[in-house]
Amino acid sequence: MVGSVGNGLLDLGGREKVEPLPKEFDPEEIVDSLLHSESNIVGKEEDGTSRKIVLGRNVHTMCLEVKEPEADDEITGEREAYMAGVLARYRRSLIDRTKHHLGYPYNLDFDYGALIHLQHFSINNLGDPFIESNYGVHSRQFEVGVLDWFARLWELEKNEYWGYITNCGTEGNLHGILVGREVFPNGILYASKESHYSVFKAARMYRMECVKVATLVSGEIDCTDFRAKLVQNKEKPAIININIGTTVKGAVDDLDLVIQTLEENGFKDRFYIHCDGALFGLMMPFIKRAPKVTFKKPIGSVSVSGHKFVGCPVPCGVQITRLAHINALSSNVEYLASRDATIMGSRNGHAPIFLWYTLNRKGYQGFQKEVQKCLRNAHYLKNRLKEAGIGSMLNELSSTVVFERPKDEDFIRQWQLACEGNIAHVVVMPNVTIEKLDYFLRELLEKRSHWYQEGTISPPCLAAEIGEANCLCFSHKN
C-alpha cells in the first residue's frame, strides 16, 4: 500500500517485462446469466443487436477462499508459505494492471516508503478535525495542516472555513450537497446530466427534488437550459452542483456564467453552489488561463479526491465549506468528547499523512509542473489520434482525451478504459508517459485495422457525442 507499484523485471531492451497474469487473478470467467440479463442492456450496436453492460463482463467467479488453520500450522509453516505465494502472485497482477492503466483518473506515480513504519498503528480520526476526542491514536495535526493548505488554495480564511479529509470523492459530494440542503431545506438540486453519479445518489439519499440540466457537446452545463429550468421553479431556492471536470469528457462548468444566470433570474442570496472538483479541482489552480475556483465568489463548498491527481495510495478526499454553514450539521458526541458533522464516523487516519507528505514534497511548484506535463501529453495523444484518423476531443482545461470506443471488449478491459455509448477516454495522469501512450496507440491502431478492415468499413459517427468537427467517420472526415 505504501510503495510504488511498478518494479517489474526488465527485458533485454531495458523495458519492463511483465509475466503473464496468474490464472487465479485473470478475470476471464464470465457469469452468463449476467451477460444475458435485460438489466445489462445499455444500448444498440450498429447492426441493431443489444450492447451488454461492460460490468457484466467483469464479473467472475474467482474467489480466494479463507480457510481455517490446521492444528499443526504453527509447526509446519505451510500456511505462511501459502499466503506469501498468493500475495506474490497478486503483486505480479498489480504490476500488469498498472502497466495497462489508462482509463481512470488515478495517479499511480508515488512512493510512500518513508511512511511504512506507520502501518503498525490503527490511526482513526474520529469526530471533528478541530476538536480533540478521547481517542489518542489520531492524525488530526496532519489533517488540519492539509485543510489549511487547501483553504489557502481556494482563498478562504482560517477562521471562515470548516472541512475534513473524506474517505472518497463521493463522500465529498454527499457532504457538500447535504450542507446545501441544510442551508436551504426546501431547495431544488440542479446538476448537469453529465455530473458524477454520486450527485444523483445524494438526491435519492436525501429525498431531494433533483432537476437534470442539459449539456453542451463539450460536456459542460448548458446555461440556456439551466435558465429555463430555474424559471420554472422560481419559488424555491437553488442548490447547484458545479463540475470542475466531468467524469467522461473532463468538461469544466462555467462557474461565473452559472452565478450570473442565478442572479439575473431572481435567485440572489437564494442559492448554494457545491463544486465537484474530484480531479481537475486540484489541477485548475495551476493553469494560468483557467478561471478561478475561489470562495471569494459565492460558492458554498468544494471537494477534491486525494487518490487522483495527488496520488494517495488509498481512496480519500478533501471537503471544504464555510464555517457559518456547519453548525446546522454538528452534533455533540459524549463518548468521543467531541462533536461530529461528517458523513462517516471513523475516518482513515493514514490518508491525511499521505496527503501531508505529498503536499510537502511537491508544493505549488511541483503540482504546476505535473499539470503542465499532463496537458502536454494529453495534447500529444489527441494529435496522434487525429493523425491516425480517429475521432477524438480534448477540452481546453482538461487532460481527458475522448475518442471512439474500441470495438473489442477484451481490449477495453486490458487497458481499463472507461466507456459510455460510442466513446471511451484516456485520463492523462502524471504517471502516463509518452512511451506508455505510444505503446497504447500501437496496439489500438493494430487492432483497429482489423476492426475496420484497413479503412473499408466506416468507424462509428461521434458527431452527437463530441461534435462534427471532431468526428472522423466517412460522413465527417472531409
PDB file of C-alpha atoms in Angstrom, residues 128-372:
ATOM      1  CA  ASP A 128     -14.480  16.898  14.241  1.00  0.00           C
ATOM      2  CA  PRO A 129     -10.903  17.517  12.959  1.00  0.00           C
ATOM      3  CA  PHE A 130     -10.695  20.707  15.024  1.00  0.00           C
ATOM      4  CA  ILE A 131     -11.771  19.183  18.361  1.00  0.00           C
ATOM      5  CA  GLU A 132      -9.744  16.568  20.234  1.00  0.00           C
ATOM      6  CA  SER A 133     -11.554  13.355  21.171  1.00  0.00           C
ATOM      7  CA  ASN A 134     -10.656  10.846  23.864  1.00  0.00           C
ATOM      8  CA  TYR A 135      -9.121   8.572  21.230  1.00  0.00           C
ATOM      9  CA  GLY A 136      -5.429   9.393  21.163  1.00  0.00           C
ATOM     10  CA  VAL A 137      -4.140   7.455  18.129  1.00  0.00           C
ATOM     11  CA  HIS A 138      -5.108  10.018  15.505  1.00  0.00           C
ATOM     12  CA  SER A 139      -3.539  12.280  12.875  1.00  0.00           C
ATOM     13  CA  ARG A 140      -5.589  15.454  13.286  1.00  0.00           C
ATOM     14  CA  GLN A 141      -2.478  17.620  13.322  1.00  0.00           C
ATOM     15  CA  PHE A 142      -1.720  16.403   9.787  1.00  0.00           C
ATOM     16  CA  GLU A 143      -5.368  16.667   8.731  1.00  0.00           C
ATOM     17  CA  VAL A 144      -5.697  20.307   9.790  1.00  0.00           C
ATOM     18  CA  GLY A 145      -2.393  21.146   8.088  1.00  0.00           C
ATOM     19  CA  VAL A 146      -3.739  19.683   4.827  1.00  0.00           C
ATOM     20  CA  LEU A 147      -7.056  21.505   5.225  1.00  0.00           C
ATOM     21  CA  ASP A 148      -5.259  24.822   5.793  1.00  0.00           C
ATOM     22  CA  TRP A 149      -3.299  24.266   2.563  1.00  0.00           C
ATOM     23  CA  PHE A 150      -6.484  23.716   0.551  1.00  0.00           C
ATOM     24  CA  ALA A 151      -8.260  26.631   2.230  1.00  0.00           C
ATOM     25  CA  ARG A 152      -5.403  28.899   1.089  1.00  0.00           C
ATOM     26  CA  LEU A 153      -5.608  27.403  -2.405  1.00  0.00           C
ATOM     27  CA  TRP A 154      -9.302  28.270  -2.638  1.00  0.00           C
ATOM     28  CA  GLU A 155      -8.905  31.623  -0.826  1.00  0.00           C
ATOM     29  CA  LEU A 156     -10.866  31.070   2.367  1.00  0.00           C
ATOM     30  CA  GLU A 157      -9.522  32.415   5.670  1.00  0.00           C
ATOM     31  CA  LYS A 158      -8.662  30.062   8.533  1.00  0.00           C
ATOM     32  CA  ASN A 159     -11.404  31.401  10.766  1.00  0.00           C
ATOM     33  CA  GLU A 160     -14.012  31.164   7.992  1.00  0.00           C
ATOM     34  CA  TYR A 161     -13.700  27.549   6.824  1.00  0.00           C
ATOM     35  CA  TRP A 162     -14.517  24.078   8.063  1.00  0.00           C
ATOM     36  CA  GLY A 163     -13.551  20.826   6.409  1.00  0.00           C
ATOM     37  CA  TYR A 164     -12.278  17.305   6.797  1.00  0.00           C
ATOM     38  CA  ILE A 165     -10.468  14.510   4.974  1.00  0.00           C
ATOM     39  CA  THR A 166     -13.148  12.286   3.478  1.00  0.00           C
ATOM     40  CA  ASN A 167     -12.946   8.614   2.595  1.00  0.00           C
ATOM     41  CA  CYS A 168     -13.521   9.313  -1.130  1.00  0.00           C
ATOM     42  CA  GLY A 169     -14.737  11.883  -3.650  1.00  0.00           C
ATOM     43  CA  THR A 170     -18.307  10.630  -3.386  1.00  0.00           C
ATOM     44  CA  GLU A 171     -18.332  11.438   0.326  1.00  0.00           C
ATOM     45  CA  GLY A 172     -17.255  14.991  -0.507  1.00  0.00           C
ATOM     46  CA  ASN A 173     -20.235  15.368  -2.843  1.00  0.00           C
ATOM     47  CA  LEU A 174     -22.601  13.804  -0.310  1.00  0.00           C
ATOM     48  CA  HIS A 175     -21.399  16.258   2.323  1.00  0.00           C
ATOM     49  CA  GLY A 176     -21.435  19.342   0.101  1.00  0.00           C
ATOM     50  CA  ILE A 177     -24.984  18.677  -1.088  1.00  0.00           C
ATOM     51  CA  LEU A 178     -26.089  17.886   2.473  1.00  0.00           C
ATOM     52  CA  VAL A 179     -24.765  21.271   3.619  1.00  0.00           C
ATOM     53  CA  GLY A 180     -26.688  22.902   0.756  1.00  0.00           C
ATOM     54  CA  ARG A 181     -29.868  21.146   1.813  1.00  0.00           C
ATOM     55  CA  GLU A 182     -29.429  22.263   5.437  1.00  0.00           C
ATOM     56  CA  VAL A 183     -28.905  25.864   4.312  1.00  0.00           C
ATOM     57  CA  PHE A 184     -31.994  25.659   2.051  1.00  0.00           C
ATOM     58  CA  PRO A 185     -34.194  22.783   3.310  1.00  0.00           C
ATOM     59  CA  ASN A 186     -36.762  23.276   0.535  1.00  0.00           C
ATOM     60  CA  GLY A 187     -34.183  23.897  -2.187  1.00  0.00           C
ATOM     61  CA  ILE A 188     -34.116  22.071  -5.525  1.00  0.00           C
ATOM     62  CA  LEU A 189     -30.887  20.358  -6.584  1.00  0.00           C
ATOM     63  CA  TYR A 190     -29.735  21.215 -10.120  1.00  0.00           C
ATOM     64  CA  ALA A 191     -26.996  19.175 -11.800  1.00  0.00           C
ATOM     65  CA  SER A 192     -25.981  18.685 -15.397  1.00  0.00           C
ATOM     66  CA  LYS A 193     -26.762  15.289 -16.876  1.00  0.00           C
ATOM     67  CA  GLU A 194     -23.002  14.598 -17.119  1.00  0.00           C
ATOM     68  CA  SER A 195     -22.428  15.081 -13.379  1.00  0.00           C
ATOM     69  CA  HIS A 196     -20.922  12.218 -11.388  1.00  0.00           C
ATOM     70  CA  TYR A 197     -23.404   9.545 -10.341  1.00  0.00           C
ATOM     71  CA  SER A 198     -22.794  10.373  -6.670  1.00  0.00           C
ATOM     72  CA  VAL A 199     -24.645  13.674  -7.119  1.00  0.00           C
ATOM     73  CA  PHE A 200     -27.831  11.855  -8.088  1.00  0.00           C
ATOM     74  CA  LYS A 201     -27.178   9.310  -5.339  1.00  0.00           C
ATOM     75  CA  ALA A 202     -27.166  12.216  -2.875  1.00  0.00           C
ATOM     76  CA  ALA A 203     -30.525  13.410  -4.203  1.00  0.00           C
ATOM     77  CA  ARG A 204     -32.028   9.954  -3.636  1.00  0.00           C
ATOM     78  CA  MET A 205     -30.500   9.577  -0.186  1.00  0.00           C
ATOM     79  CA  TYR A 206     -31.720  12.988   0.993  1.00  0.00           C
ATOM     80  CA  ARG A 207     -35.107  12.742  -0.768  1.00  0.00           C
ATOM     81  CA  MET A 208     -34.336  15.959  -2.632  1.00  0.00           C
ATOM     82  CA  GLU A 209     -36.104  17.146  -5.745  1.00  0.00           C
ATOM     83  CA  CYS A 210     -33.469  16.969  -8.471  1.00  0.00           C
ATOM     84  CA  VAL A 211     -33.511  18.602 -11.912  1.00  0.00           C
ATOM     85  CA  LYS A 212     -31.126  17.383 -14.615  1.00  0.00           C
ATOM     86  CA  VAL A 213     -29.797  20.132 -16.853  1.00  0.00           C
ATOM     87  CA  ALA A 214     -28.724  19.611 -20.460  1.00  0.00           C
ATOM     88  CA  THR A 215     -25.090  19.908 -21.514  1.00  0.00           C
ATOM     89  CA  LEU A 216     -23.217  21.344 -24.465  1.00  0.00           C
ATOM     90  CA  VAL A 217     -21.346  18.971 -26.769  1.00  0.00           C
ATOM     91  CA  SER A 218     -18.217  19.719 -24.716  1.00  0.00           C
ATOM     92  CA  GLY A 219     -19.930  18.216 -21.663  1.00  0.00           C
ATOM     93  CA  GLU A 220     -20.290  21.458 -19.683  1.00  0.00           C
ATOM     94  CA  ILE A 221     -23.618  22.666 -18.329  1.00  0.00           C
ATOM     95  CA  ASP A 222     -25.931  24.397 -20.824  1.00  0.00           C
ATOM     96  CA  CYS A 223     -26.832  27.653 -19.081  1.00  0.00           C
ATOM     97  CA  THR A 224     -29.665  28.339 -21.540  1.00  0.00           C
ATOM     98  CA  ASP A 225     -31.395  25.165 -20.370  1.00  0.00           C
ATOM     99  CA  PHE A 226     -30.373  25.946 -16.787  1.00  0.00           C
ATOM    100  CA  ARG A 227     -32.091  29.344 -17.014  1.00  0.00           C
ATOM    101  CA  ALA A 228     -35.277  27.787 -18.394  1.00  0.00           C
ATOM    102  CA  LYS A 229     -35.447  25.260 -15.563  1.00  0.00           C
ATOM    103  CA  LEU A 230     -34.714  27.855 -12.902  1.00  0.00           C
ATOM    104  CA  VAL A 231     -37.594  29.995 -14.140  1.00  0.00           C
ATOM    105  CA  GLN A 232     -39.959  27.019 -13.781  1.00  0.00           C
ATOM    106  CA  ASN A 233     -39.092  26.785 -10.059  1.00  0.00           C
ATOM    107  CA  LYS A 234     -38.659  30.414  -9.061  1.00  0.00           C
ATOM    108  CA  GLU A 235     -40.389  29.979  -5.728  1.00  0.00           C
ATOM    109  CA  LYS A 236     -37.781  27.555  -4.383  1.00  0.00           C
ATOM    110  CA  PRO A 237     -34.055  28.183  -3.644  1.00  0.00           C
ATOM    111  CA  ALA A 238     -31.463  26.534  -5.885  1.00  0.00           C
ATOM    112  CA  ILE A 239     -28.743  24.096  -4.836  1.00  0.00           C
ATOM    113  CA  ILE A 240     -26.343  23.644  -7.734  1.00  0.00           C
ATOM    114  CA  ASN A 241     -23.633  21.077  -8.395  1.00  0.00           C
ATOM    115  CA  ILE A 242     -20.844  22.590 -10.492  1.00  0.00           C
ATOM    116  CA  ASN A 243     -18.473  20.189 -12.253  1.00  0.00           C
ATOM    117  CA  ILE A 244     -14.801  21.066 -12.215  1.00  0.00           C
ATOM    118  CA  GLY A 245     -14.158  18.320 -14.746  1.00  0.00           C
ATOM    119  CA  THR A 246     -16.970  15.968 -15.743  1.00  0.00           C
ATOM    120  CA  THR A 247     -16.482  12.231 -15.355  1.00  0.00           C
ATOM    121  CA  VAL A 248     -16.399  11.249 -19.034  1.00  0.00           C
ATOM    122  CA  LYS A 249     -15.365  14.351 -21.022  1.00  0.00           C
ATOM    123  CA  GLY A 250     -13.427  16.318 -18.405  1.00  0.00           C
ATOM    124  CA  ALA A 251     -15.591  19.383 -19.050  1.00  0.00           C
ATOM    125  CA  VAL A 252     -15.459  22.344 -16.666  1.00  0.00           C
ATOM    126  CA  ASP A 253     -18.746  24.119 -15.990  1.00  0.00           C
ATOM    127  CA  ASP A 254     -18.639  27.912 -16.374  1.00  0.00           C
ATOM    128  CA  LEU A 255     -18.942  28.938 -12.716  1.00  0.00           C
ATOM    129  CA  ASP A 256     -19.151  32.666 -13.469  1.00  0.00           C
ATOM    130  CA  LEU A 257     -21.923  32.152 -16.036  1.00  0.00           C
ATOM    131  CA  VAL A 258     -23.862  29.927 -13.618  1.00  0.00           C
ATOM    132  CA  ILE A 259     -23.667  32.627 -10.912  1.00  0.00           C
ATOM    133  CA  GLN A 260     -24.702  35.286 -13.424  1.00  0.00           C
ATOM    134  CA  THR A 261     -27.647  33.134 -14.540  1.00  0.00           C
ATOM    135  CA  LEU A 262     -28.800  32.693 -10.944  1.00  0.00           C
ATOM    136  CA  GLU A 263     -28.580  36.382 -10.056  1.00  0.00           C
ATOM    137  CA  GLU A 264     -30.230  37.597 -13.271  1.00  0.00           C
ATOM    138  CA  ASN A 265     -33.216  35.326 -12.663  1.00  0.00           C
ATOM    139  CA  GLY A 266     -34.107  36.377  -9.139  1.00  0.00           C
ATOM    140  CA  PHE A 267     -32.019  33.928  -7.094  1.00  0.00           C
ATOM    141  CA  LYS A 268     -29.602  36.398  -5.498  1.00  0.00           C
ATOM    142  CA  ASP A 269     -28.869  35.172  -1.937  1.00  0.00           C
ATOM    143  CA  ARG A 270     -31.135  32.169  -2.580  1.00  0.00           C
ATOM    144  CA  PHE A 271     -28.643  29.652  -3.910  1.00  0.00           C
ATOM    145  CA  TYR A 272     -25.927  27.298  -2.714  1.00  0.00           C
ATOM    146  CA  ILE A 273     -23.159  26.059  -5.020  1.00  0.00           C
ATOM    147  CA  HIS A 274     -21.165  22.879  -4.423  1.00  0.00           C
ATOM    148  CA  CYS A 275     -18.128  22.429  -6.669  1.00  0.00           C
ATOM    149  CA  ASP A 276     -17.260  18.824  -7.507  1.00  0.00           C
ATOM    150  CA  GLY A 277     -13.566  19.133  -8.296  1.00  0.00           C
ATOM    151  CA  ALA A 278     -12.722  15.441  -7.863  1.00  0.00           C
ATOM    152  CA  LEU A 279      -9.880  15.503 -10.421  1.00  0.00           C
ATOM    153  CA  PHE A 280      -9.475  18.947 -12.006  1.00  0.00           C
ATOM    154  CA  GLY A 281     -10.243  20.873  -8.849  1.00  0.00           C
ATOM    155  CA  LEU A 282      -6.594  20.476  -7.921  1.00  0.00           C
ATOM    156  CA  MET A 283      -5.276  20.936 -11.473  1.00  0.00           C
ATOM    157  CA  MET A 284      -7.111  24.123 -12.479  1.00  0.00           C
ATOM    158  CA  PRO A 285      -5.397  26.438  -9.950  1.00  0.00           C
ATOM    159  CA  PHE A 286      -2.118  25.723 -11.753  1.00  0.00           C
ATOM    160  CA  ILE A 287      -3.372  26.576 -15.263  1.00  0.00           C
ATOM    161  CA  LYS A 288      -2.786  30.289 -15.850  1.00  0.00           C
ATOM    162  CA  ARG A 289      -5.632  30.786 -18.330  1.00  0.00           C
ATOM    163  CA  ALA A 290      -8.175  28.864 -16.234  1.00  0.00           C
ATOM    164  CA  PRO A 291     -10.986  30.686 -14.411  1.00  0.00           C
ATOM    165  CA  LYS A 292     -10.574  30.640 -10.641  1.00  0.00           C
ATOM    166  CA  VAL A 293     -12.482  28.424  -8.270  1.00  0.00           C
ATOM    167  CA  THR A 294     -12.437  30.571  -5.150  1.00  0.00           C
ATOM    168  CA  PHE A 295     -14.526  31.282  -2.080  1.00  0.00           C
ATOM    169  CA  LYS A 296     -14.263  34.960  -2.982  1.00  0.00           C
ATOM    170  CA  LYS A 297     -17.123  34.005  -5.310  1.00  0.00           C
ATOM    171  CA  PRO A 298     -20.476  32.999  -3.751  1.00  0.00           C
ATOM    172  CA  ILE A 299     -19.830  29.251  -3.571  1.00  0.00           C
ATOM    173  CA  GLY A 300     -20.632  27.076  -0.569  1.00  0.00           C
ATOM    174  CA  SER A 301     -18.235  24.124  -0.778  1.00  0.00           C
ATOM    175  CA  VAL A 302     -15.511  22.440  -2.831  1.00  0.00           C
ATOM    176  CA  SER A 303     -14.409  18.818  -2.786  1.00  0.00           C
ATOM    177  CA  VAL A 304     -11.499  17.019  -4.450  1.00  0.00           C
ATOM    178  CA  SER A 305     -10.209  13.450  -4.436  1.00  0.00           C
ATOM    179  CA  GLY A 306      -6.863  12.670  -2.853  1.00  0.00           C
ATOM    180  CA  HIS A 307      -6.248   9.413  -4.723  1.00  0.00           C
ATOM    181  CA  LYS A 308      -6.498  11.003  -8.168  1.00  0.00           C
ATOM    182  CA  PHE A 309      -4.117  13.818  -9.134  1.00  0.00           C
ATOM    183  CA  VAL A 310      -2.341  13.877  -5.757  1.00  0.00           C
ATOM    184  CA  GLY A 311      -1.575  10.153  -5.927  1.00  0.00           C
ATOM    185  CA  CYS A 312      -2.614   8.936  -2.483  1.00  0.00           C
ATOM    186  CA  PRO A 313      -2.446   5.095  -2.316  1.00  0.00           C
ATOM    187  CA  VAL A 314      -5.823   4.835  -0.546  1.00  0.00           C
ATOM    188  CA  PRO A 315      -9.150   6.369  -1.608  1.00  0.00           C
ATOM    189  CA  CYS A 316      -9.677   9.706   0.156  1.00  0.00           C
ATOM    190  CA  GLY A 317     -10.686  13.292  -0.487  1.00  0.00           C
ATOM    191  CA  VAL A 318     -10.824  16.828   0.866  1.00  0.00           C
ATOM    192  CA  GLN A 319     -14.044  18.703   1.598  1.00  0.00           C
ATOM    193  CA  ILE A 320     -14.012  22.434   2.424  1.00  0.00           C
ATOM    194  CA  THR A 321     -17.084  24.515   3.275  1.00  0.00           C
ATOM    195  CA  ARG A 322     -17.860  27.791   5.007  1.00  0.00           C
ATOM    196  CA  LEU A 323     -17.769  27.595   8.813  1.00  0.00           C
ATOM    197  CA  ALA A 324     -21.026  29.561   9.003  1.00  0.00           C
ATOM    198  CA  HIS A 325     -22.866  26.672   7.339  1.00  0.00           C
ATOM    199  CA  ILE A 326     -21.625  23.829   9.501  1.00  0.00           C
ATOM    200  CA  ASN A 327     -23.408  24.423  12.811  1.00  0.00           C
ATOM    201  CA  ALA A 328     -26.666  23.081  11.390  1.00  0.00           C
ATOM    202  CA  LEU A 329     -24.965  19.728  10.795  1.00  0.00           C
ATOM    203  CA  SER A 330     -22.994  19.456  14.027  1.00  0.00           C
ATOM    204  CA  SER A 331     -23.972  17.319  16.988  1.00  0.00           C
ATOM    205  CA  ASN A 332     -22.110  16.623  20.212  1.00  0.00           C
ATOM    206  CA  VAL A 333     -20.985  13.047  20.838  1.00  0.00           C
ATOM    207  CA  GLU A 334     -20.343  12.483  24.517  1.00  0.00           C
ATOM    208  CA  TYR A 335     -18.461   9.222  24.306  1.00  0.00           C
ATOM    209  CA  LEU A 336     -15.952  10.847  21.934  1.00  0.00           C
ATOM    210  CA  ALA A 337     -15.788  14.063  23.962  1.00  0.00           C
ATOM    211  CA  SER A 338     -16.089  15.770  20.573  1.00  0.00           C
ATOM    212  CA  ARG A 339     -18.684  16.827  18.041  1.00  0.00           C
ATOM    213  CA  ASP A 340     -19.333  15.472  14.584  1.00  0.00           C
ATOM    214  CA  ALA A 341     -20.522  16.991  11.307  1.00  0.00           C
ATOM    215  CA  THR A 342     -19.033  14.416   8.921  1.00  0.00           C
ATOM    216  CA  ILE A 343     -20.776  11.766   6.826  1.00  0.00           C
ATOM    217  CA  MET A 344     -18.745   8.872   8.218  1.00  0.00           C
ATOM    218  CA  GLY A 345     -17.853   8.341  11.854  1.00  0.00           C
ATOM    219  CA  SER A 346     -14.466   6.628  11.760  1.00  0.00           C
ATOM    220  CA  ARG A 347     -12.133   8.091   9.150  1.00  0.00           C
ATOM    221  CA  ASN A 348      -8.848   6.811   7.769  1.00  0.00           C
ATOM    222  CA  GLY A 349      -6.121   8.459   9.817  1.00  0.00           C
ATOM    223  CA  HIS A 350      -3.388   7.374   7.407  1.00  0.00           C
ATOM    224  CA  ALA A 351      -4.839   9.347   4.476  1.00  0.00           C
ATOM    225  CA  PRO A 352      -4.074  12.814   5.933  1.00  0.00           C
ATOM    226  CA  ILE A 353      -0.471  11.725   6.493  1.00  0.00           C
ATOM    227  CA  PHE A 354      -0.126  10.595   2.864  1.00  0.00           C
ATOM    228  CA  LEU A 355      -1.596  13.899   1.682  1.00  0.00           C
ATOM    229  CA  TRP A 356       0.558  15.979   4.051  1.00  0.00           C
ATOM    230  CA  TYR A 357       3.669  14.112   2.886  1.00  0.00           C
ATOM    231  CA  THR A 358       2.942  14.734  -0.805  1.00  0.00           C
ATOM    232  CA  LEU A 359       1.993  18.397  -0.358  1.00  0.00           C
ATOM    233  CA  ASN A 360       5.270  18.995   1.490  1.00  0.00           C
ATOM    234  CA  ARG A 361       7.319  17.174  -1.138  1.00  0.00           C
ATOM    235  CA  LYS A 362       5.766  18.821  -4.198  1.00  0.00           C
ATOM    236  CA  GLY A 363       4.240  22.119  -3.138  1.00  0.00           C
ATOM    237  CA  TYR A 364       2.604  24.508  -5.571  1.00  0.00           C
ATOM    238  CA  GLN A 365       5.562  24.476  -7.984  1.00  0.00           C
ATOM    239  CA  GLY A 366       5.703  20.684  -8.105  1.00  0.00           C
ATOM    240  CA  PHE A 367       1.999  20.407  -8.866  1.00  0.00           C
ATOM    241  CA  GLN A 368       2.263  23.095 -11.523  1.00  0.00           C
ATOM    242  CA  LYS A 369       4.986  21.116 -13.330  1.00  0.00           C
ATOM    243  CA  GLU A 370       2.899  17.948 -13.178  1.00  0.00           C
ATOM    244  CA  VAL A 371      -0.179  19.741 -14.515  1.00  0.00           C
ATOM    245  CA  GLN A 372       1.818  21.118 -17.447  1.00  0.00           C
TER     246      GLN A 372
END
